[in-house]
């Protein structure tokens, strides 16, 4: 049953061969391998894992990828280990034969593909040469067509330029003809003036011909125009001077108004100062009159004290060494005299209380 697989793969097309090879490679790479079937070096077998289990997994994976017919499972309990090993080796040999047939088919396919690729590269080189030649032909044709188009555009531009030049010349000719017609009409209209000037020339006698007279009058007209221009400039300058004078007058009037306002303020301040001076003079006069009154009263008080002092010292025969201007000492002396008199009265009349003089303290004189 396993031997039918290689025959099917050999009779299949190239696409199915490639798919078979890819499936075999995927099955071999995906299947877990035991130590006896290509386990990687250094990898130890897991505990509890047997070679039979691993082989069964490989068989299932390879058959699933290669779509091989299933071999009826044998009962592991009834078969000997050597028998199971032989069966496994047989299955592996069948798978190897199938893979070998697939490899041979794939190798043949690859050889055919290499031949096809070589043929394609040769044809590509041929097509490249043809394309390069065709590009050169196209470039030459495009350059030739561009030159033809440029020549055609140049010829059209020359034709258009000649047509535009002809049109411009025609328009200039029409303008010149119209100007000639206008000048002819003006000449006909001015012919009467020329006849008049020819008739006036002999009567003037100052000019030789009409152009000389016209030149003279032209010079006079130029002088008149120059004078008119100078007069206009003078009028403009006069207007500017008038404007300046108006501005000066306005500035002077504004300054005069400011000066008048300042003068009014100064006059008001002067009147206020006069009023202050009058008030100060009146206050000073009042102070002077008050001082004179106070001075007069002070003199009267001093005279009264001096008179009292003289009376007291004369009656009591007290020695006086007090100056006449020392009013305070005089008052002290009068007080002592009165106290002595009070003591004498108390000695003469012991039953009566002696009158005690209550004289205010004499103010300090300046």
XYZ file of C-alpha atoms in Angstrom, residues 99-302:
204
model
C 10.774 10.724 -0.558
C 13.520 9.592 -2.929
C 11.061 9.440 -5.794
C 9.846 12.890 -4.813
C 13.439 14.157 -4.687
C 14.131 12.736 -8.152
C 10.985 14.347 -9.529
C 11.891 17.621 -7.857
C 15.441 17.404 -9.225
C 14.106 16.821 -12.749
C 11.714 19.740 -12.252
C 14.536 21.953 -11.071
C 16.675 20.956 -14.075
C 13.815 21.790 -16.437
C 13.302 25.074 -14.586
C 17.022 25.866 -14.878
C 16.904 25.176 -18.618
C 13.789 27.318 -18.872
C 15.436 30.091 -16.870
C 18.494 29.980 -19.142
C 16.276 30.175 -22.190
C 14.383 33.052 -20.627
C 17.631 34.909 -19.849
C 18.768 34.436 -23.459
C 15.444 35.698 -24.760
C 15.600 38.574 -22.267
C 19.020 39.559 -23.621
C 17.650 39.377 -27.155
C 14.616 41.449 -26.151
C 16.907 43.941 -24.373
C 18.963 44.399 -27.534
C 15.800 44.779 -29.573
C 14.393 47.283 -27.052
C 17.620 49.284 -27.127
C 17.564 49.362 -30.917
C 13.881 50.304 -30.837
C 14.623 53.085 -28.309
C 17.355 54.450 -30.556
C 14.974 54.343 -33.504
C 12.289 56.090 -31.428
C 14.764 58.753 -30.263
C 15.925 59.383 -33.815
C 12.317 59.566 -34.986
C 11.395 61.924 -32.108
C 14.401 64.140 -32.872
C 13.475 64.186 -36.559
C 9.859 64.994 -35.708
C 10.972 67.715 -33.293
C 13.166 69.284 -35.964
C 10.297 69.169 -38.424
C 7.947 70.736 -35.873
C 10.517 73.424 -35.042
C 10.958 74.242 -38.714
C 7.195 74.370 -39.191
C 6.802 76.642 -36.135
C 9.615 78.846 -37.382
C 8.047 79.114 -40.811
C 4.671 79.901 -39.255
C 6.304 82.489 -36.964
C 8.083 84.057 -39.956
C 4.846 84.097 -41.892
C 2.995 85.573 -38.903
C 5.803 88.133 -38.411
C 5.703 89.121 -42.064
C 1.921 89.374 -41.892
C 2.126 91.479 -38.705
C 4.819 93.659 -40.276
C 2.697 94.107 -43.393
C -0.293 94.980 -41.227
C 1.772 97.471 -39.203
C 3.147 99.091 -42.357
C -0.348 99.261 -43.794
C -1.595 100.942 -40.619
C 1.325 103.401 -40.652
C 0.579 104.196 -44.306
C -3.072 104.807 -43.496
C -2.050 107.050 -40.566
C 0.348 109.016 -42.782
C -2.339 109.416 -45.432
C -4.804 110.715 -42.832
C -2.157 113.109 -41.472
C -1.442 114.312 -45.029
C -5.143 114.934 -45.534
C -5.353 116.909 -42.273
C -2.286 118.954 -43.171
C -3.746 119.662 -46.602
C -7.011 120.829 -45.039
C -5.091 123.037 -42.595
C -3.017 124.459 -45.426
C -6.154 125.305 -47.358
C -7.659 126.894 -44.251
C -4.482 128.956 -43.569
C -3.965 130.089 -47.144
C -6.029 133.236 -46.526
C -3.734 134.184 -43.630
C -0.685 133.739 -45.868
C -2.179 136.058 -48.498
C -2.972 138.549 -45.754
C 0.625 138.450 -44.475
C 1.951 138.894 -48.017
C -0.222 141.972 -48.345
C 0.856 143.357 -44.960
C 4.602 142.805 -45.543
C 5.161 145.755 -47.967
C 3.324 148.113 -45.653
C 5.478 147.192 -42.643
C 8.812 147.546 -44.429
C 10.776 146.163 -41.477
C 11.018 142.525 -42.577
C 12.289 140.994 -45.745
C 9.783 138.167 -46.033
C 6.930 136.508 -44.192
C 9.086 133.861 -42.316
C 11.256 136.675 -40.927
C 8.163 138.449 -39.672
C 6.758 135.212 -38.215
C 10.103 134.498 -36.484
C 10.041 137.986 -34.962
C 6.508 137.548 -33.718
C 7.416 134.056 -32.442
C 10.279 135.568 -30.433
C 7.893 138.183 -29.047
C 5.424 135.432 -28.124
C 8.231 133.507 -26.368
C 9.239 136.610 -24.417
C 5.611 137.187 -23.518
C 5.281 133.602 -22.341
C 8.491 133.952 -20.273
C 7.196 137.153 -18.722
C 3.867 135.506 -18.001
C 5.704 132.621 -16.387
C 7.795 134.990 -14.285
C 4.657 136.912 -13.331
C 2.977 133.651 -12.339
C 6.027 132.722 -10.261
C 5.919 136.196 -8.654
C 2.224 135.815 -7.864
C 2.909 132.406 -6.333
C 5.765 133.847 -4.264
C 3.510 136.746 -3.200
C 0.826 134.282 -2.168
C 3.427 132.347 -0.149
C 4.603 135.572 1.526
C 1.016 136.493 2.315
C 0.453 133.100 3.843
C 3.643 133.510 5.910
C 2.504 136.987 7.012
C -0.877 135.556 8.006
C 0.841 132.840 10.031
C 3.125 135.416 11.661
C 0.122 137.561 12.566
C -1.700 134.580 14.039
C 1.381 133.584 16.030
C 1.877 137.189 17.224
C -1.810 137.474 18.210
C -1.606 134.184 20.106
C 1.594 135.351 21.836
C -0.068 138.713 22.648
C -3.064 136.941 24.147
C -0.745 134.784 26.264
C 1.184 137.878 27.350
C -2.046 139.714 28.248
C -3.238 136.752 30.283
C 0.121 136.591 32.075
C -0.016 140.381 32.671
C -3.523 140.060 34.141
C -2.308 137.282 36.417
C 0.695 139.396 37.502
C -1.579 142.370 38.151
C -3.856 140.193 40.266
C -0.833 138.927 42.190
C 0.383 142.534 42.644
C -2.983 143.631 44.012
C -2.997 140.654 46.362
C 0.531 141.601 47.485
C -0.652 145.219 48.067
C -3.529 143.936 50.160
C -1.149 141.731 52.136
C 1.187 144.691 52.680
C -1.679 146.877 53.887
C -2.836 144.159 56.254
C 0.744 143.733 57.526
C 1.134 147.494 58.031
C -2.143 147.672 59.930
C -1.080 144.725 62.091
C 2.298 146.352 62.686
C 0.646 149.643 63.702
C -1.663 147.772 66.065
C 1.318 145.946 67.533
C 3.205 149.202 67.929
C 0.227 150.899 69.632
C -0.251 147.903 71.955
C 3.453 147.873 72.760
C 3.332 151.606 73.560
C 0.376 151.067 75.862
C 2.109 148.135 77.540
C 5.269 150.191 77.877
C 3.339 153.090 79.400
C 1.579 150.764 81.837
C 4.905 149.153 82.728
C 6.386 152.554 83.451
C 3.435 153.464 85.646
C 3.762 150.168 87.550
C 7.483 150.736 88.036
